[in-house]
Coordinates of C-alpha atoms and ligand atoms in Angstrom, one line a residue:
N830 CA 0.0 0.0 0.0
V831 CA 2.9 2.3 -0.5
L832 CA 2.8 5.4 -2.8
L833 CA 6.0 5.0 -4.7
A834 CA 6.6 1.3 -5.3
G835 CA 8.5 0.7 -8.5
R836 CA 9.7 4.3 -8.7
L837 CA 13.4 5.4 -8.9
A838 CA 13.8 9.0 -7.7
V839 CA 16.8 11.3 -8.1
V840 CA 16.9 13.8 -5.2
T841 CA 19.3 16.7 -5.4
G842 CA 20.2 18.4 -2.1
G843 CA 19.5 15.0 -0.6
G844 CA 22.3 15.5 2.0
S845 CA 20.4 17.9 4.3
G846 CA 17.2 19.4 5.4
I847 CA 14.2 19.2 3.0
G848 CA 16.1 17.0 0.5
R849 CA 17.0 14.5 3.2
A850 CA 13.4 14.3 4.4
I851 CA 12.3 13.7 0.8
C852 CA 14.8 10.8 0.5
S853 CA 13.5 9.3 3.8
I854 CA 9.8 9.6 3.0
F855 CA 10.3 8.4 -0.6
A856 CA 12.1 5.3 0.8
R857 CA 9.3 4.8 3.3
E858 CA 6.9 4.8 0.3
G859 CA 8.8 2.1 -1.5
A860 CA 10.9 4.2 -3.9
K861 CA 14.5 3.5 -4.9
V862 CA 16.5 6.7 -4.3
A863 CA 19.6 8.3 -5.8
V864 CA 20.7 10.8 -3.2
V865 CA 22.6 13.6 -4.9
D866 CA 24.5 16.4 -3.1
L867 CA 27.5 18.7 -3.6
N868 CA 28.7 17.2 -0.3
K869 CA 29.0 13.4 -1.0
K870 CA 29.6 12.7 2.7
S871 CA 26.3 14.2 3.7
A872 CA 24.6 12.2 0.9
E873 CA 26.1 9.1 2.3
E874 CA 24.9 10.0 5.8
T875 CA 21.4 10.2 4.4
L876 CA 21.8 6.7 3.1
S877 CA 22.5 5.5 6.6
L878 CA 19.1 6.9 7.7
L879 CA 17.2 5.0 5.1
P880 CA 15.7 1.4 5.5
A881 CA 18.1 -1.5 5.6
S882 CA 18.2 -2.5 1.9
T883 CA 21.5 -1.2 0.5
S884 CA 21.0 -1.8 -3.2
D885 CA 17.9 0.4 -3.4
Y886 CA 19.8 3.6 -2.4
R887 CA 23.0 5.2 -3.6
A888 CA 24.8 8.4 -3.0
Y889 CA 26.3 10.8 -5.6
G890 CA 28.6 13.8 -5.2
T891 CA 27.5 16.2 -7.8
N892 CA 27.5 20.0 -8.3
V893 CA 24.2 20.7 -10.0
A894 CA 25.5 24.0 -11.3
I895 CA 28.0 22.2 -13.6
S896 CA 26.5 20.8 -16.7
S897 CA 29.1 18.0 -17.2
E898 CA 28.7 16.8 -13.6
V899 CA 24.9 16.7 -14.0
T900 CA 24.9 14.6 -17.2
A901 CA 27.6 12.3 -15.8
M902 CA 25.4 11.8 -12.6
V903 CA 22.3 11.0 -14.7
S904 CA 24.0 8.4 -16.8
Q905 CA 25.7 6.9 -13.7
V906 CA 22.3 6.6 -11.9
H907 CA 20.9 4.9 -15.0
E908 CA 23.9 2.5 -15.1
D909 CA 24.0 1.8 -11.3
F910 CA 20.2 1.0 -11.0
G911 CA 19.8 -0.4 -14.5
E912 CA 16.7 1.7 -15.0
V913 CA 15.6 5.2 -15.9
P914 CA 14.5 7.4 -13.0
T915 CA 10.7 8.2 -13.2
V916 CA 11.0 10.9 -10.5
A917 CA 13.4 13.8 -9.9
V918 CA 13.3 16.4 -7.1
N919 CA 15.5 19.5 -7.3
A920 CA 16.1 20.5 -3.7
A921 CA 19.7 21.7 -3.9
G922 CA 19.8 25.3 -3.0
I923 CA 21.8 28.0 -1.3
T924 CA 21.3 31.5 0.1
K925 CA 23.7 34.5 0.1
D926 CA 21.6 37.2 1.7
N927 CA 22.2 40.9 1.6
F928 CA 20.3 44.1 0.9
L929 CA 20.0 45.0 -2.8
L930 CA 22.1 48.1 -2.3
K931 CA 24.9 46.1 -0.7
M932 CA 24.8 42.9 -2.6
D933 CA 28.0 42.0 -4.5
E934 CA 27.8 40.6 -8.0
Q935 CA 29.4 37.2 -6.9
S936 CA 26.6 36.6 -4.4
F937 CA 24.0 37.2 -7.1
D938 CA 25.7 35.0 -9.6
D939 CA 26.3 32.1 -7.1
V940 CA 22.7 31.9 -6.0
I941 CA 21.3 32.1 -9.6
N942 CA 23.9 29.5 -10.7
V943 CA 22.9 26.9 -8.1
N944 CA 19.2 27.5 -7.6
L945 CA 18.1 28.4 -11.1
K946 CA 20.8 27.1 -13.5
G947 CA 21.2 24.0 -11.5
T948 CA 17.5 23.3 -11.6
F949 CA 17.5 23.9 -15.4
L950 CA 20.4 21.5 -15.9
V951 CA 18.8 18.7 -14.0
N952 CA 15.4 19.2 -15.6
Q953 CA 17.1 19.1 -19.0
A954 CA 19.3 16.1 -18.4
I955 CA 16.6 14.1 -16.6
G956 CA 13.9 15.2 -19.1
K957 CA 16.1 13.8 -21.9
V958 CA 16.4 10.3 -20.5
M959 CA 12.8 10.2 -19.3
S960 CA 11.4 11.3 -22.7
K961 CA 13.6 8.8 -24.6
A962 CA 12.3 6.0 -22.4
S963 CA 8.6 6.5 -23.2
L964 CA 7.3 5.9 -19.7
P965 CA 3.7 6.1 -18.6
D966 CA 4.1 8.7 -15.8
C967 CA 7.1 10.7 -14.8
S968 CA 7.3 13.5 -12.3
I969 CA 9.8 16.3 -11.8
I970 CA 9.4 18.4 -8.7
N971 CA 11.3 21.7 -8.3
I972 CA 11.6 23.2 -4.9
A973 CA 11.1 26.9 -5.3
S974 CA 10.0 29.1 -2.4
I975 CA 7.2 31.4 -1.3
V976 CA 9.7 34.3 -1.6
G977 CA 9.8 33.6 -5.4
K978 CA 6.2 34.9 -5.4
C979 CA 6.2 37.5 -2.6
G980 CA 9.8 38.7 -2.3
N981 CA 11.7 38.9 1.0
I982 CA 14.0 41.7 2.4
G983 CA 17.7 40.7 1.9
Q984 CA 17.0 38.1 -0.8
T985 CA 16.9 39.8 -4.2
N986 CA 19.2 37.1 -5.6
Y987 CA 17.4 34.2 -3.9
S988 CA 13.8 35.4 -4.7
A989 CA 14.8 36.0 -8.3
S990 CA 16.2 32.5 -8.5
K991 CA 13.0 31.0 -7.1
A992 CA 10.8 33.1 -9.3
G993 CA 12.9 31.8 -12.2
V994 CA 12.3 28.2 -11.0
I995 CA 8.5 28.8 -11.0
G996 CA 8.7 30.1 -14.6
L997 CA 11.0 27.3 -15.7
T998 CA 8.6 24.7 -14.1
K999 CA 5.5 26.1 -15.9
T1000 CA 7.3 26.1 -19.3
A1001 CA 8.8 22.6 -18.8
A1002 CA 5.4 21.3 -17.9
K1003 CA 4.0 22.6 -21.2
E1004 CA 6.9 21.2 -23.2
L1005 CA 7.2 17.8 -21.5
S1006 CA 3.5 16.8 -21.1
R1007 CA 3.6 15.0 -24.5
F1008 CA 6.2 12.7 -23.0
N1009 CA 4.0 11.9 -20.0
I1010 CA 6.3 14.0 -17.8
R1011 CA 4.6 16.2 -15.2
V1012 CA 6.6 19.1 -13.8
N1013 CA 5.5 21.0 -10.6
A1014 CA 7.0 23.5 -8.2
V1015 CA 6.7 23.3 -4.4
L1016 CA 6.9 26.6 -2.6
P1017 CA 7.9 26.1 1.0
G1018 CA 7.5 28.8 3.5
F1019 CA 9.7 29.0 6.6
I1020 CA 11.0 25.5 7.3
D1021 CA 13.3 24.3 10.1
T1022 CA 16.5 23.1 8.4
P1023 CA 20.2 23.9 8.5
M1024 CA 19.5 26.7 6.0
T1025 CA 17.3 28.6 8.4
A1026 CA 19.3 27.7 11.5
K1027 CA 21.4 30.8 10.9
V1028 CA 18.4 33.1 11.2
P1029 CA 18.7 35.0 14.6
E1030 CA 16.2 33.8 17.2
N1031 CA 14.4 37.2 17.5
V1032 CA 13.9 37.3 13.7
K1033 CA 12.6 33.7 13.8
Q1034 CA 10.1 34.7 16.4
M1035 CA 8.9 37.6 14.3
I1036 CA 8.4 35.4 11.3
E1037 CA 6.6 32.8 13.3
M1038 CA 4.1 35.5 14.5
M1039 CA 3.4 36.3 10.8
I1040 CA 2.7 32.6 10.0
P1041 CA -1.0 31.9 10.4
V1042 CA -0.3 28.5 12.0
K1043 CA 2.3 30.2 14.3
R1044 CA 5.2 27.9 13.8
M1045 CA 7.9 26.9 11.3
G1046 CA 7.2 24.0 9.1
T1047 CA 9.2 20.7 9.3
P1048 CA 11.1 19.2 6.3
E1049 CA 8.7 16.2 6.5
E1050 CA 5.7 18.5 5.9
I1051 CA 7.3 19.5 2.5
A1052 CA 8.4 15.9 1.8
E1053 CA 4.9 14.5 2.2
V1054 CA 3.6 16.9 -0.6
C1055 CA 6.5 15.8 -2.8
A1056 CA 5.6 12.2 -2.3
F1057 CA 2.1 12.9 -3.5
L1058 CA 3.4 14.8 -6.5
A1059 CA 5.8 12.0 -7.3
S1060 CA 3.0 9.4 -7.2
T1061 CA 0.4 8.6 -9.8
R1062 CA -2.2 9.9 -7.3
S1063 CA -1.4 13.4 -8.6
S1064 CA -1.7 12.3 -12.3
Y1065 CA -3.7 15.4 -13.4
I1066 CA -1.4 18.0 -11.7
T1067 CA 1.3 19.6 -13.8
G1068 CA 2.6 23.1 -14.1
A1069 CA 1.4 23.9 -10.6
A1070 CA 3.1 26.0 -8.0
I1071 CA 2.0 24.6 -4.7
E1072 CA 2.4 26.7 -1.5
V1073 CA 3.3 24.7 1.6
T1074 CA 3.7 27.6 4.1
G1075 CA 1.3 27.2 7.0
G1076 CA -0.6 30.1 5.4
L1077 CA 2.4 32.5 5.1
N1078 CA 2.3 34.6 2.0
F1079 CA 3.8 37.8 3.4
Ligands
NAD708 P1 19.9 22.9 3.4 O1 21.0 23.9 3.3 O2 19.6 22.1 4.6 O3 20.2 21.8 2.2 C1 20.6 22.2 0.9 C2 21.5 21.1 0.4 O4 21.8 21.4 -1.0 C3 22.8 20.9 1.1 O5 23.0 19.5 1.5 C4 23.8 21.4 0.2 O6 25.1 20.7 0.3 C5 23.2 21.1 -1.2 N1 23.7 21.9 -2.2 C6 24.1 23.2 -2.2 N2 24.7 23.6 -3.3 C7 24.7 22.5 -4.1 C8 25.1 22.3 -5.5 N3 25.7 23.2 -6.2 N4 25.0 21.0 -6.0 C9 24.4 20.1 -5.3 N5 24.0 20.2 -4.0 C10 24.1 21.4 -3.5 O7 18.6 23.7 2.9 P2 17.1 23.3 2.9 O8 16.4 24.3 3.8 O9 16.9 21.9 3.1 O10 16.7 23.7 1.4 C11 16.3 22.8 0.4 C12 15.6 23.5 -0.7 O11 14.4 24.1 -0.2 C13 16.5 24.7 -1.3 O12 16.2 24.8 -2.7 C14 15.9 25.9 -0.6 O13 16.1 27.1 -1.3 C15 14.4 25.5 -0.5 N6 13.7 26.2 0.5 C16 14.0 26.2 1.8 C17 13.2 26.9 2.8 C18 13.5 26.8 4.2 O14 12.9 27.6 5.0 N7 14.4 26.0 4.7 C19 12.2 27.6 2.3 C20 11.9 27.7 1.0 C21 12.6 27.0 0.1

């Protein structure tokens, strides 16, 4: 009675936070998982948190912002598992916050490169193998953010990258539907992960007051939505940007 039996999922950013929770919940739902992260050690740590079967899960050290690394990873996954992935989740992401008037060009480029270009490269490389394989239902899930829709002080680079991911997702959905590939974006709100651990306590409390449900979300609350989107139960959802924010929309 599991949601993702027979699925092979590639999860970028799988070494931490939301990506790690996605790997765990996908494994619980019966998927095989390729855990991809810039930091191979943390991807391997994720493996150790998954159910006992070793052959169903593998770790890959990949920089999603580098085209050659992404294509090499996708063919390695294909070779290692002996099958084409039917699910991909793009959860790799970084922040380099500063006010617009103070932000240096490098911080802008770095965030766009990982969050937006990295998502593009993985959608393209995975889309190529999925479309060639003529499968009945594939699902690509791009983790954007509510700030891609609403903006957030100190995050011109990050909110631009996430707005870009939403646009990319909607176009990819239109182009890939003829190959039975659905593409959706998930827009988390304020989630308790290593990424938000650096937010000062008083700022956290202020944000929590703004959230209608009055608390941060957990990585698992994002991962559950991804599991639904990865499964055939969401077969009529594509090109959607789904907010998972406890009601927060600034
Ligand atoms: P996190 O920092 O805990 O995890 C991000 C992971 O991405 C890390 O393991 C990191 O090593 C990996 N990564 C970074 N650059 C990479 C690269 N170039 N190639 C491959 N992997 C790379 O952060 P998180 O909070 O779990 O965030 C996951 C995703 O969710 C990100 O896209 C983030 O922007 C998004 N998001 C998070 C929140 C939040 O409140 N935490 C809110 C909205 C959206």
